[in-house]
């Protein structure tokens, strides 16, 4: 009798675990930064520049659709470098940047938690003059 009850309990435990596995697996695959899509953008300012990342939600995933950098402190001569996950990098033209003038690059990619989207500024001699200013997704 004990063997029968023990076997029944093990079978019941196995069936319960099978019933919950699909939901757990489904939650584990939804690793995009969905909470970030509740806002339209995030930004970070440091060293006289601001980096802003714009998000959108397609119903399933959160996407980064634009990254921009701008002068947050005075006029600057040089260029912005925007960079992010998976080796993505783009440079602006080298020119005079007025306060608030921005350089933007389109980047349609899924936003994953922990991804960094960054910018920095280089002077006309191609010397980095700001630190990396990053927005964390």
mmCIF file of N, CA and C in Angstrom:
data_model
loop_
_atom_site.group_PDB
_atom_site.id
_atom_site.type_symbol
_atom_site.label_atom_id
_atom_site.label_comp_id
_atom_site.label_asym_id
_atom_site.label_seq_id
_atom_site.Cartn_x
_atom_site.Cartn_y
_atom_site.Cartn_z
ATOM 1 N N UNK A 1 0.820 -1.184 0.000
ATOM 2 C CA UNK A 1 0.000 0.000 0.000
ATOM 3 C C UNK A 1 0.876 1.265 0.000
ATOM 4 N N UNK A 2 1.944 1.250 0.818
ATOM 5 C CA UNK A 2 2.851 2.405 0.852
ATOM 6 C C UNK A 2 3.482 2.626 -0.511
ATOM 7 N N UNK A 3 3.840 1.555 -1.185
ATOM 8 C CA UNK A 3 4.452 1.675 -2.500
ATOM 9 C C UNK A 3 3.483 2.315 -3.477
ATOM 10 N N UNK A 4 2.210 1.940 -3.393
ATOM 11 C CA UNK A 4 1.202 2.506 -4.272
ATOM 12 C C UNK A 4 1.029 4.003 -4.007
ATOM 13 N N UNK A 5 0.966 4.412 -2.747
ATOM 14 C CA UNK A 5 0.788 5.828 -2.381
ATOM 15 C C UNK A 5 2.020 6.621 -2.796
ATOM 16 N N UNK A 6 3.204 6.086 -2.557
ATOM 17 C CA UNK A 6 4.439 6.774 -2.947
ATOM 18 C C UNK A 6 4.492 6.952 -4.460
ATOM 19 N N UNK A 7 4.146 5.910 -5.191
ATOM 20 C CA UNK A 7 4.124 5.990 -6.653
ATOM 21 C C UNK A 7 3.115 7.007 -7.138
ATOM 22 N N UNK A 8 1.956 7.059 -6.515
ATOM 23 C CA UNK A 8 0.922 8.020 -6.901
ATOM 24 C C UNK A 8 1.382 9.444 -6.643
ATOM 25 N N UNK A 9 2.055 9.673 -5.518
ATOM 26 C CA UNK A 9 2.560 11.017 -5.195
ATOM 27 C C UNK A 9 3.648 11.440 -6.172
ATOM 28 N N UNK A 10 4.536 10.547 -6.543
ATOM 29 C CA UNK A 10 5.590 10.870 -7.508
ATOM 30 C C UNK A 10 4.982 11.199 -8.864
ATOM 31 N N UNK A 11 3.997 10.423 -9.276
ATOM 32 C CA UNK A 11 3.317 10.679 -10.551
ATOM 33 C C UNK A 11 2.618 12.026 -10.523
ATOM 34 N N UNK A 12 1.953 12.341 -9.425
ATOM 35 C CA UNK A 12 1.266 13.621 -9.283
ATOM 36 C C UNK A 12 2.262 14.777 -9.336
ATOM 37 N N UNK A 13 3.402 14.631 -8.668
ATOM 38 C CA UNK A 13 4.429 15.675 -8.691
ATOM 39 C C UNK A 13 4.966 15.878 -10.102
ATOM 40 N N UNK A 14 5.185 14.803 -10.830
ATOM 41 C CA UNK A 14 5.690 14.896 -12.198
ATOM 42 C C UNK A 14 4.684 15.599 -13.097
ATOM 43 N N UNK A 15 3.410 15.264 -12.968
ATOM 44 C CA UNK A 15 2.382 15.905 -13.783
ATOM 45 C C UNK A 15 2.261 17.388 -13.459
ATOM 46 N N UNK A 16 2.378 17.741 -12.192
ATOM 47 C CA UNK A 16 2.312 19.142 -11.788
ATOM 48 C C UNK A 16 3.479 19.912 -12.383
ATOM 49 N N UNK A 17 4.650 19.311 -12.369
ATOM 50 C CA UNK A 17 5.824 19.980 -12.926
ATOM 51 C C UNK A 17 5.698 20.146 -14.425
ATOM 52 N N UNK A 18 5.120 19.189 -15.131
ATOM 53 C CA UNK A 18 4.916 19.327 -16.567
ATOM 54 C C UNK A 18 3.921 20.425 -16.884
ATOM 55 N N UNK A 19 2.920 20.576 -16.071
ATOM 56 C CA UNK A 19 1.887 21.587 -16.308
ATOM 57 C C UNK A 19 2.438 22.995 -16.151
ATOM 58 N N UNK A 20 3.444 23.193 -15.303
ATOM 59 C CA UNK A 20 3.976 24.534 -15.083
ATOM 60 C C UNK A 20 5.173 24.845 -15.962
ATOM 61 N N UNK A 21 5.769 23.864 -16.609
ATOM 62 C CA UNK A 21 6.961 24.097 -17.408
ATOM 63 C C UNK A 21 6.731 25.052 -18.571
ATOM 64 N N UNK A 22 5.666 24.926 -19.381
ATOM 65 C CA UNK A 22 5.504 25.848 -20.494
ATOM 66 C C UNK A 22 5.416 27.308 -20.055
ATOM 67 N N UNK A 23 4.705 27.612 -18.997
ATOM 68 C CA UNK A 23 4.602 28.990 -18.535
ATOM 69 C C UNK A 23 5.958 29.510 -18.075
ATOM 70 N N UNK A 24 6.700 28.693 -17.367
ATOM 71 C CA UNK A 24 8.025 29.112 -16.902
ATOM 72 C C UNK A 24 8.948 29.327 -18.091
ATOM 73 N N UNK A 25 8.889 28.442 -19.073
ATOM 74 C CA UNK A 25 9.734 28.581 -20.250
ATOM 75 C C UNK A 25 9.353 29.831 -21.039
ATOM 76 N N UNK A 26 8.070 30.117 -21.130
ATOM 77 C CA UNK A 26 7.623 31.289 -21.856
ATOM 78 C C UNK A 26 8.116 32.560 -21.164
ATOM 79 N N UNK A 27 8.065 32.614 -19.848
ATOM 80 C CA UNK A 27 8.546 33.786 -19.124
ATOM 81 C C UNK A 27 10.044 33.950 -19.314
ATOM 82 N N UNK A 28 10.777 32.863 -19.371
ATOM 83 C CA UNK A 28 12.222 32.939 -19.516
ATOM 84 C C UNK A 28 12.627 33.461 -20.888
ATOM 85 N N UNK A 29 11.828 33.227 -21.931
ATOM 86 C CA UNK A 29 12.198 33.697 -23.256
ATOM 87 C C UNK A 29 11.881 35.169 -23.459
ATOM 88 N N UNK A 30 11.076 35.763 -22.617
ATOM 89 C CA UNK A 30 10.738 37.171 -22.736
ATOM 90 C C UNK A 30 11.729 38.006 -21.939
ATOM 91 N N UNK A 31 12.942 38.125 -22.465
ATOM 92 C CA UNK A 31 14.001 38.836 -21.755
ATOM 93 C C UNK A 31 14.212 40.250 -22.260
ATOM 94 N N UNK A 32 13.367 40.734 -23.153
ATOM 95 C CA UNK A 32 13.562 42.082 -23.644
ATOM 96 C C UNK A 32 13.244 43.073 -22.535
ATOM 97 N N UNK A 33 13.719 44.258 -22.710
ATOM 98 C CA UNK A 33 13.546 45.293 -21.696
ATOM 99 C C UNK A 33 12.169 45.927 -21.819
ATOM 100 N N UNK A 34 11.126 45.133 -21.659
ATOM 101 C CA UNK A 34 9.754 45.589 -21.866
ATOM 102 C C UNK A 34 9.385 46.752 -20.955
ATOM 103 N N UNK A 35 9.899 46.779 -19.745
ATOM 104 C CA UNK A 35 9.574 47.868 -18.824
ATOM 105 C C UNK A 35 10.061 49.208 -19.374
ATOM 106 N N UNK A 36 11.177 49.202 -20.107
ATOM 107 C CA UNK A 36 11.708 50.433 -20.682
ATOM 108 C C UNK A 36 10.784 50.993 -21.754
ATOM 109 N N UNK A 37 10.023 50.132 -22.403
ATOM 110 C CA UNK A 37 9.130 50.583 -23.459
ATOM 111 C C UNK A 37 7.943 51.365 -22.917
ATOM 112 N N UNK A 38 7.769 51.386 -21.607
ATOM 113 C CA UNK A 38 6.715 52.195 -21.009
ATOM 114 C C UNK A 38 7.070 53.676 -21.060
ATOM 115 N N UNK A 39 8.343 53.969 -21.277
ATOM 116 C CA UNK A 39 8.775 55.346 -21.495
ATOM 117 C C UNK A 39 9.205 55.444 -22.944
ATOM 118 N N UNK A 40 9.229 56.626 -23.494
ATOM 119 C CA UNK A 40 9.631 56.753 -24.891
ATOM 120 C C UNK A 40 11.130 56.916 -25.053
ATOM 121 N N UNK A 41 11.828 57.329 -23.976
ATOM 122 C CA UNK A 41 13.272 57.496 -24.072
ATOM 123 C C UNK A 41 13.905 57.519 -22.690
ATOM 124 N N UNK A 42 15.199 57.288 -22.689
ATOM 125 C CA UNK A 42 16.025 57.432 -21.479
ATOM 126 C C UNK A 42 17.250 58.226 -21.883
ATOM 127 N N UNK A 43 17.793 59.014 -20.948
ATOM 128 C CA UNK A 43 18.985 59.781 -21.284
ATOM 129 C C UNK A 43 19.937 59.842 -20.095
ATOM 130 N N UNK A 44 21.174 60.172 -20.413
ATOM 131 C CA UNK A 44 22.223 60.336 -19.405
ATOM 132 C C UNK A 44 23.085 61.512 -19.843
ATOM 133 N N UNK A 45 23.414 62.395 -18.898
ATOM 134 C CA UNK A 45 24.263 63.553 -19.181
ATOM 135 C C UNK A 45 25.498 63.493 -18.308
ATOM 136 N N UNK A 46 26.659 63.750 -18.932
ATOM 137 C CA UNK A 46 27.928 63.790 -18.213
ATOM 138 C C UNK A 46 28.964 64.415 -19.141
ATOM 139 N N UNK A 47 29.971 65.041 -18.595
ATOM 140 C CA UNK A 47 31.078 65.624 -19.374
ATOM 141 C C UNK A 47 30.618 66.593 -20.457
ATOM 142 N N UNK A 48 29.470 67.225 -20.286
ATOM 143 C CA UNK A 48 29.005 68.220 -21.245
ATOM 144 C C UNK A 48 28.275 67.668 -22.455
ATOM 145 N N UNK A 49 27.979 66.360 -22.455
ATOM 146 C CA UNK A 49 27.170 65.795 -23.538
ATOM 147 C C UNK A 49 26.021 64.981 -22.944
ATOM 148 N N UNK A 50 24.976 64.829 -23.721
ATOM 149 C CA UNK A 50 23.839 63.992 -23.334
ATOM 150 C C UNK A 50 23.679 62.907 -24.386
ATOM 151 N N UNK A 51 23.430 61.694 -23.918
ATOM 152 C CA UNK A 51 23.102 60.578 -24.803
ATOM 153 C C UNK A 51 21.670 60.184 -24.494
ATOM 154 N N UNK A 52 20.864 60.064 -25.546
ATOM 155 C CA UNK A 52 19.462 59.713 -25.379
ATOM 156 C C UNK A 52 19.149 58.504 -26.268
ATOM 157 N N UNK A 53 18.384 57.553 -25.719
ATOM 158 C CA UNK A 53 17.987 56.353 -26.438
ATOM 159 C C UNK A 53 16.467 56.340 -26.517
ATOM 160 N N UNK A 54 15.933 56.115 -27.711
ATOM 161 C CA UNK A 54 14.497 56.104 -27.941
ATOM 162 C C UNK A 54 14.017 54.672 -28.149
ATOM 163 N N UNK A 55 12.864 54.342 -27.538
ATOM 164 C CA UNK A 55 12.306 52.988 -27.570
ATOM 165 C C UNK A 55 10.934 52.971 -28.216
ATOM 166 N N UNK A 56 10.550 51.790 -28.685
ATOM 167 C CA UNK A 56 9.178 51.557 -29.123
ATOM 168 C C UNK A 56 8.849 50.092 -28.872
ATOM 169 N N UNK A 57 7.571 49.799 -28.782
ATOM 170 C CA UNK A 57 7.129 48.439 -28.511
ATOM 171 C C UNK A 57 6.315 47.950 -29.699
ATOM 172 N N UNK A 58 6.663 46.768 -30.229
ATOM 173 C CA UNK A 58 5.900 46.237 -31.364
ATOM 174 C C UNK A 58 4.837 45.249 -30.911
ATOM 175 N N UNK A 59 4.558 45.215 -29.625
ATOM 176 C CA UNK A 59 3.562 44.305 -29.078
ATOM 177 C C UNK A 59 4.177 43.066 -28.455
ATOM 178 N N UNK A 60 5.352 42.698 -28.907
ATOM 179 C CA UNK A 60 6.040 41.529 -28.376
ATOM 180 C C UNK A 60 7.364 41.913 -27.723
ATOM 181 N N UNK A 61 8.141 42.719 -28.428
ATOM 182 C CA UNK A 61 9.474 43.096 -27.964
ATOM 183 C C UNK A 61 9.612 44.602 -27.873
ATOM 184 N N UNK A 62 10.609 45.004 -27.124
ATOM 185 C CA UNK A 62 10.979 46.406 -27.018
ATOM 186 C C UNK A 62 12.141 46.650 -27.986
ATOM 187 N N UNK A 63 12.045 47.695 -28.797
ATOM 188 C CA UNK A 63 13.082 48.004 -29.775
ATOM 189 C C UNK A 63 13.706 49.366 -29.497
ATOM 190 N N UNK A 64 15.019 49.446 -29.653
ATOM 191 C CA UNK A 64 15.709 50.730 -29.702
ATOM 192 C C UNK A 64 15.633 51.160 -31.155
ATOM 193 N N UNK A 65 15.072 52.347 -31.413
ATOM 194 C CA UNK A 65 14.966 52.773 -32.804
ATOM 195 C C UNK A 65 15.827 53.989 -33.126
ATOM 196 N N UNK A 66 16.335 54.689 -32.106
ATOM 197 C CA UNK A 66 17.220 55.824 -32.378
ATOM 198 C C UNK A 66 18.104 56.075 -31.166
ATOM 199 N N UNK A 67 19.339 56.461 -31.450
ATOM 200 C CA UNK A 67 20.299 56.846 -30.420
ATOM 201 C C UNK A 67 20.823 58.215 -30.831
ATOM 202 N N UNK A 68 20.909 59.135 -29.885
ATOM 203 C CA UNK A 68 21.409 60.458 -30.233
ATOM 204 C C UNK A 68 22.335 60.995 -29.157
ATOM 205 N N UNK A 69 23.209 61.883 -29.579
ATOM 206 C CA UNK A 69 24.100 62.595 -28.656
ATOM 207 C C UNK A 69 23.981 64.078 -28.972
ATOM 208 N N UNK A 70 24.135 64.886 -27.948
ATOM 209 C CA UNK A 70 24.059 66.325 -28.154
ATOM 210 C C UNK A 70 24.950 67.047 -27.165
ATOM 211 N N UNK A 71 25.312 68.260 -27.542
ATOM 212 C CA UNK A 71 26.109 69.098 -26.663
ATOM 213 C C UNK A 71 25.199 69.638 -25.572
ATOM 214 N N UNK A 72 25.515 69.316 -24.351
ATOM 215 C CA UNK A 72 24.715 69.779 -23.217
ATOM 216 C C UNK A 72 25.401 70.933 -22.494
ATOM 217 N N UNK A 73 26.527 71.389 -23.068
ATOM 218 C CA UNK A 73 27.293 72.438 -22.396
ATOM 219 C C UNK A 73 28.141 73.177 -23.423
ATOM 220 N N UNK A 74 27.650 74.283 -23.893
ATOM 221 C CA UNK A 74 28.430 75.132 -24.797
ATOM 222 C C UNK A 74 28.614 74.578 -26.193
ATOM 223 N N UNK A 75 29.385 75.330 -26.949
ATOM 224 C CA UNK A 75 29.684 75.004 -28.346
ATOM 225 C C UNK A 75 30.931 74.136 -28.389
ATOM 226 N N UNK A 76 30.932 73.133 -29.295
ATOM 227 C CA UNK A 76 32.057 72.199 -29.378
ATOM 228 C C UNK A 76 32.436 71.972 -30.831
ATOM 229 N N UNK A 77 33.729 71.800 -31.074
ATOM 230 C CA UNK A 77 34.188 71.431 -32.412
ATOM 231 C C UNK A 77 34.741 70.013 -32.353
ATOM 232 N N UNK A 78 34.230 69.167 -33.223
ATOM 233 C CA UNK A 78 34.698 67.792 -33.279
ATOM 234 C C UNK A 78 33.586 66.885 -33.777
ATOM 235 N N UNK A 79 33.589 65.646 -33.283
ATOM 236 C CA UNK A 79 32.538 64.709 -33.699
ATOM 237 C C UNK A 79 32.111 63.810 -32.547
ATOM 238 N N UNK A 80 30.875 63.342 -32.654
ATOM 239 C CA UNK A 80 30.327 62.379 -31.705
ATOM 240 C C UNK A 80 30.569 60.970 -32.235
ATOM 241 N N UNK A 81 30.788 60.058 -31.326
ATOM 242 C CA UNK A 81 30.820 58.631 -31.661
ATOM 243 C C UNK A 81 29.745 57.976 -30.805
ATOM 244 N N UNK A 82 28.786 57.332 -31.457
ATOM 245 C CA UNK A 82 27.752 56.569 -30.766
ATOM 246 C C UNK A 82 28.096 55.097 -30.913
ATOM 247 N N UNK A 83 27.925 54.341 -29.836
ATOM 248 C CA UNK A 83 28.223 52.913 -29.916
ATOM 249 C C UNK A 83 27.337 52.141 -28.958
ATOM 250 N N UNK A 84 27.192 50.867 -29.249
ATOM 251 C CA UNK A 84 26.310 50.041 -28.443
ATOM 252 C C UNK A 84 26.673 48.577 -28.538
ATOM 253 N N UNK A 85 25.736 47.725 -28.175
ATOM 254 C CA UNK A 85 26.002 46.288 -28.132
ATOM 255 C C UNK A 85 26.277 45.704 -29.515
ATOM 256 N N UNK A 86 26.925 44.561 -29.500
ATOM 257 C CA UNK A 86 27.217 43.788 -30.713
ATOM 258 C C UNK A 86 28.075 44.551 -31.714
ATOM 259 N N UNK A 87 28.942 45.446 -31.225
ATOM 260 C CA UNK A 87 29.892 46.137 -32.093
ATOM 261 C C UNK A 87 29.337 47.306 -32.880
ATOM 262 N N UNK A 88 28.094 47.711 -32.612
ATOM 263 C CA UNK A 88 27.512 48.828 -33.345
ATOM 264 C C UNK A 88 28.243 50.121 -33.006
ATOM 265 N N UNK A 89 28.625 50.900 -34.019
ATOM 266 C CA UNK A 89 29.315 52.166 -33.820
ATOM 267 C C UNK A 89 29.078 53.047 -35.037
ATOM 268 N N UNK A 90 28.880 54.338 -34.799
ATOM 269 C CA UNK A 90 28.687 55.294 -35.889
ATOM 270 C C UNK A 90 29.237 56.649 -35.443
ATOM 271 N N UNK A 91 29.867 57.371 -36.388
ATOM 272 C CA UNK A 91 30.435 58.691 -36.105
ATOM 273 C C UNK A 91 29.636 59.767 -36.818
ATOM 274 N N UNK A 92 29.551 60.912 -36.164
ATOM 275 C CA UNK A 92 28.931 62.079 -36.778
ATOM 276 C C UNK A 92 29.974 62.774 -37.663
ATOM 277 N N UNK A 93 29.525 63.750 -38.436
ATOM 278 C CA UNK A 93 30.506 64.580 -39.145
ATOM 279 C C UNK A 93 31.309 65.410 -38.128
ATOM 280 N N UNK A 94 32.502 65.812 -38.502
ATOM 281 C CA UNK A 94 33.296 66.714 -37.667
ATOM 282 C C UNK A 94 32.905 68.135 -38.041
ATOM 283 N N UNK A 95 32.465 68.908 -37.047
ATOM 284 C CA UNK A 95 31.975 70.270 -37.284
ATOM 285 C C UNK A 95 31.799 70.985 -35.951
ATOM 286 N N UNK A 96 31.351 72.227 -36.012
ATOM 287 C CA UNK A 96 30.962 72.953 -34.800
ATOM 288 C C UNK A 96 29.567 72.490 -34.395
ATOM 289 N N UNK A 97 29.420 72.085 -33.157
ATOM 290 C CA UNK A 97 28.133 71.650 -32.604
ATOM 291 C C UNK A 97 27.677 72.710 -31.613
ATOM 292 N N UNK A 98 26.518 73.277 -31.876
ATOM 293 C CA UNK A 98 25.944 74.283 -30.973
ATOM 294 C C UNK A 98 25.310 73.590 -29.776
ATOM 295 N N UNK A 99 25.124 74.329 -28.689
ATOM 296 C CA UNK A 99 24.460 73.774 -27.512
ATOM 297 C C UNK A 99 23.082 73.273 -27.927
ATOM 298 N N UNK A 100 22.762 72.036 -27.582
ATOM 299 C CA UNK A 100 21.473 71.440 -27.889
ATOM 300 C C UNK A 100 21.370 70.818 -29.264
ATOM 301 N N UNK A 101 22.331 71.082 -30.143
ATOM 302 C CA UNK A 101 22.303 70.470 -31.472
ATOM 303 C C UNK A 101 22.673 68.998 -31.334
ATOM 304 N N UNK A 102 21.924 68.147 -31.989
ATOM 305 C CA UNK A 102 22.144 66.709 -31.782
ATOM 306 C C UNK A 102 22.543 65.975 -33.061
ATOM 307 N N UNK A 103 23.181 64.856 -32.855
ATOM 308 C CA UNK A 103 23.470 63.894 -33.915
ATOM 309 C C UNK A 103 22.703 62.635 -33.564
ATOM 310 N N UNK A 104 21.935 62.103 -34.505
ATOM 311 C CA UNK A 104 21.128 60.917 -34.237
ATOM 312 C C UNK A 104 21.415 59.845 -35.274
ATOM 313 N N UNK A 105 21.340 58.608 -34.828
ATOM 314 C CA UNK A 105 21.504 57.464 -35.716
ATOM 315 C C UNK A 105 20.360 56.495 -35.459
ATOM 316 N N UNK A 106 19.802 55.970 -36.538
ATOM 317 C CA UNK A 106 18.739 54.971 -36.404
ATOM 318 C C UNK A 106 19.360 53.618 -36.146
ATOM 319 N N UNK A 107 18.713 52.880 -35.262
ATOM 320 C CA UNK A 107 19.217 51.550 -34.926
ATOM 321 C C UNK A 107 18.048 50.709 -34.480
ATOM 322 N N UNK A 108 17.407 49.982 -35.388
ATOM 323 C CA UNK A 108 16.284 49.117 -35.033
ATOM 324 C C UNK A 108 16.827 47.798 -34.523
ATOM 325 N N UNK A 109 16.811 47.627 -33.218
ATOM 326 C CA UNK A 109 17.294 46.387 -32.625
ATOM 327 C C UNK A 109 16.528 46.114 -31.337
ATOM 328 N N UNK A 110 16.391 44.852 -30.995
ATOM 329 C CA UNK A 110 15.696 44.494 -29.759
ATOM 330 C C UNK A 110 16.505 44.997 -28.570
ATOM 331 N N UNK A 111 15.818 45.600 -27.628
ATOM 332 C CA UNK A 111 16.456 46.105 -26.407
ATOM 333 C C UNK A 111 16.495 44.988 -25.372
ATOM 334 N N UNK A 112 17.669 44.560 -25.018
ATOM 335 C CA UNK A 112 17.850 43.510 -24.018
ATOM 336 C C UNK A 112 18.303 44.126 -22.705
ATOM 337 N N UNK A 113 17.852 43.607 -21.575
ATOM 338 C CA UNK A 113 18.264 44.150 -20.276
ATOM 339 C C UNK A 113 19.783 44.137 -20.137
ATOM 340 N N UNK A 114 20.317 45.244 -19.643
ATOM 341 C CA UNK A 114 21.756 45.347 -19.412
ATOM 342 C C UNK A 114 22.544 45.897 -20.579
ATOM 343 N N UNK A 115 21.917 46.048 -21.755
ATOM 344 C CA UNK A 115 22.635 46.627 -22.888
ATOM 345 C C UNK A 115 23.002 48.074 -22.585
ATOM 346 N N UNK A 116 24.186 48.470 -23.011
ATOM 347 C CA UNK A 116 24.644 49.846 -22.871
ATOM 348 C C UNK A 116 24.636 50.509 -24.241
ATOM 349 N N UNK A 117 24.089 51.694 -24.311
ATOM 350 C CA UNK A 117 24.102 52.525 -25.504
ATOM 351 C C UNK A 117 24.841 53.789 -25.104
ATOM 352 N N UNK A 118 25.947 54.083 -25.778
ATOM 353 C CA UNK A 118 26.867 55.114 -25.297
ATOM 354 C C UNK A 118 27.229 56.116 -26.381
ATOM 355 N N UNK A 119 27.775 57.229 -25.920
ATOM 356 C CA UNK A 119 28.309 58.251 -26.808
ATOM 357 C C UNK A 119 29.526 58.883 -26.163
ATOM 358 N N UNK A 120 30.356 59.470 -27.004
ATOM 359 C CA UNK A 120 31.521 60.220 -26.535
ATOM 360 C C UNK A 120 31.821 61.276 -27.586
ATOM 361 N N UNK A 121 32.635 62.253 -27.193
ATOM 362 C CA UNK A 121 32.948 63.349 -28.108
ATOM 363 C C UNK A 121 34.451 63.433 -28.303
ATOM 364 N N UNK A 122 34.837 63.623 -29.569
ATOM 365 C CA UNK A 122 36.234 63.788 -29.950
ATOM 366 C C UNK A 122 36.434 65.198 -30.502
ATOM 367 N N UNK A 123 37.586 65.832 -30.196
ATOM 368 C CA UNK A 123 37.855 67.158 -30.736
ATOM 369 C C UNK A 123 38.304 67.049 -32.191
ATOM 370 N N UNK A 124 38.637 68.180 -32.803
ATOM 371 C CA UNK A 124 39.034 68.209 -34.205
ATOM 372 C C UNK A 124 40.315 67.445 -34.499
ATOM 373 N N UNK A 125 41.128 67.181 -33.475
ATOM 374 C CA UNK A 125 42.364 66.402 -33.640
ATOM 375 C C UNK A 125 42.125 64.915 -33.386
ATOM 376 N N UNK A 126 40.878 64.526 -33.316
ATOM 377 C CA UNK A 126 40.472 63.132 -33.079
ATOM 378 C C UNK A 126 40.929 62.607 -31.706
ATOM 379 N N UNK A 127 41.012 63.509 -30.733
ATOM 380 C CA UNK A 127 41.333 63.123 -29.355
ATOM 381 C C UNK A 127 40.036 63.070 -28.553
ATOM 382 N N UNK A 128 39.838 61.992 -27.816
ATOM 383 C CA UNK A 128 38.625 61.864 -27.013
ATOM 384 C C UNK A 128 38.668 62.882 -25.890
ATOM 385 N N UNK A 129 37.624 63.725 -25.794
ATOM 386 C CA UNK A 129 37.591 64.783 -24.780
ATOM 387 C C UNK A 129 36.514 64.556 -23.727
ATOM 388 N N UNK A 130 35.647 63.572 -23.919
ATOM 389 C CA UNK A 130 34.679 63.227 -22.872
ATOM 390 C C UNK A 130 34.829 61.758 -22.554
ATOM 391 N N UNK A 131 34.319 61.397 -21.412
ATOM 392 C CA UNK A 131 34.252 59.986 -21.087
ATOM 393 C C UNK A 131 33.108 59.335 -21.855
ATOM 394 N N UNK A 132 32.969 58.049 -21.695
ATOM 395 C CA UNK A 132 31.837 57.340 -22.282
ATOM 396 C C UNK A 132 30.598 57.661 -21.462
ATOM 397 N N UNK A 133 29.592 58.213 -22.083
ATOM 398 C CA UNK A 133 28.332 58.521 -21.428
ATOM 399 C C UNK A 133 27.328 57.475 -21.912
ATOM 400 N N UNK A 134 26.835 56.658 -20.987
ATOM 401 C CA UNK A 134 26.043 55.504 -21.377
ATOM 402 C C UNK A 134 24.650 55.491 -20.739
ATOM 403 N N UNK A 135 23.706 54.977 -21.507
ATOM 404 C CA UNK A 135 22.352 54.715 -21.042
ATOM 405 C C UNK A 135 22.228 53.200 -20.949
ATOM 406 N N UNK A 136 21.791 52.728 -19.793
ATOM 407 C CA UNK A 136 21.611 51.290 -19.590
ATOM 408 C C UNK A 136 20.177 50.915 -19.855
ATOM 409 N N UNK A 137 19.987 49.911 -20.682
ATOM 410 C CA UNK A 137 18.642 49.422 -20.965
ATOM 411 C C UNK A 137 18.304 48.382 -19.923
#
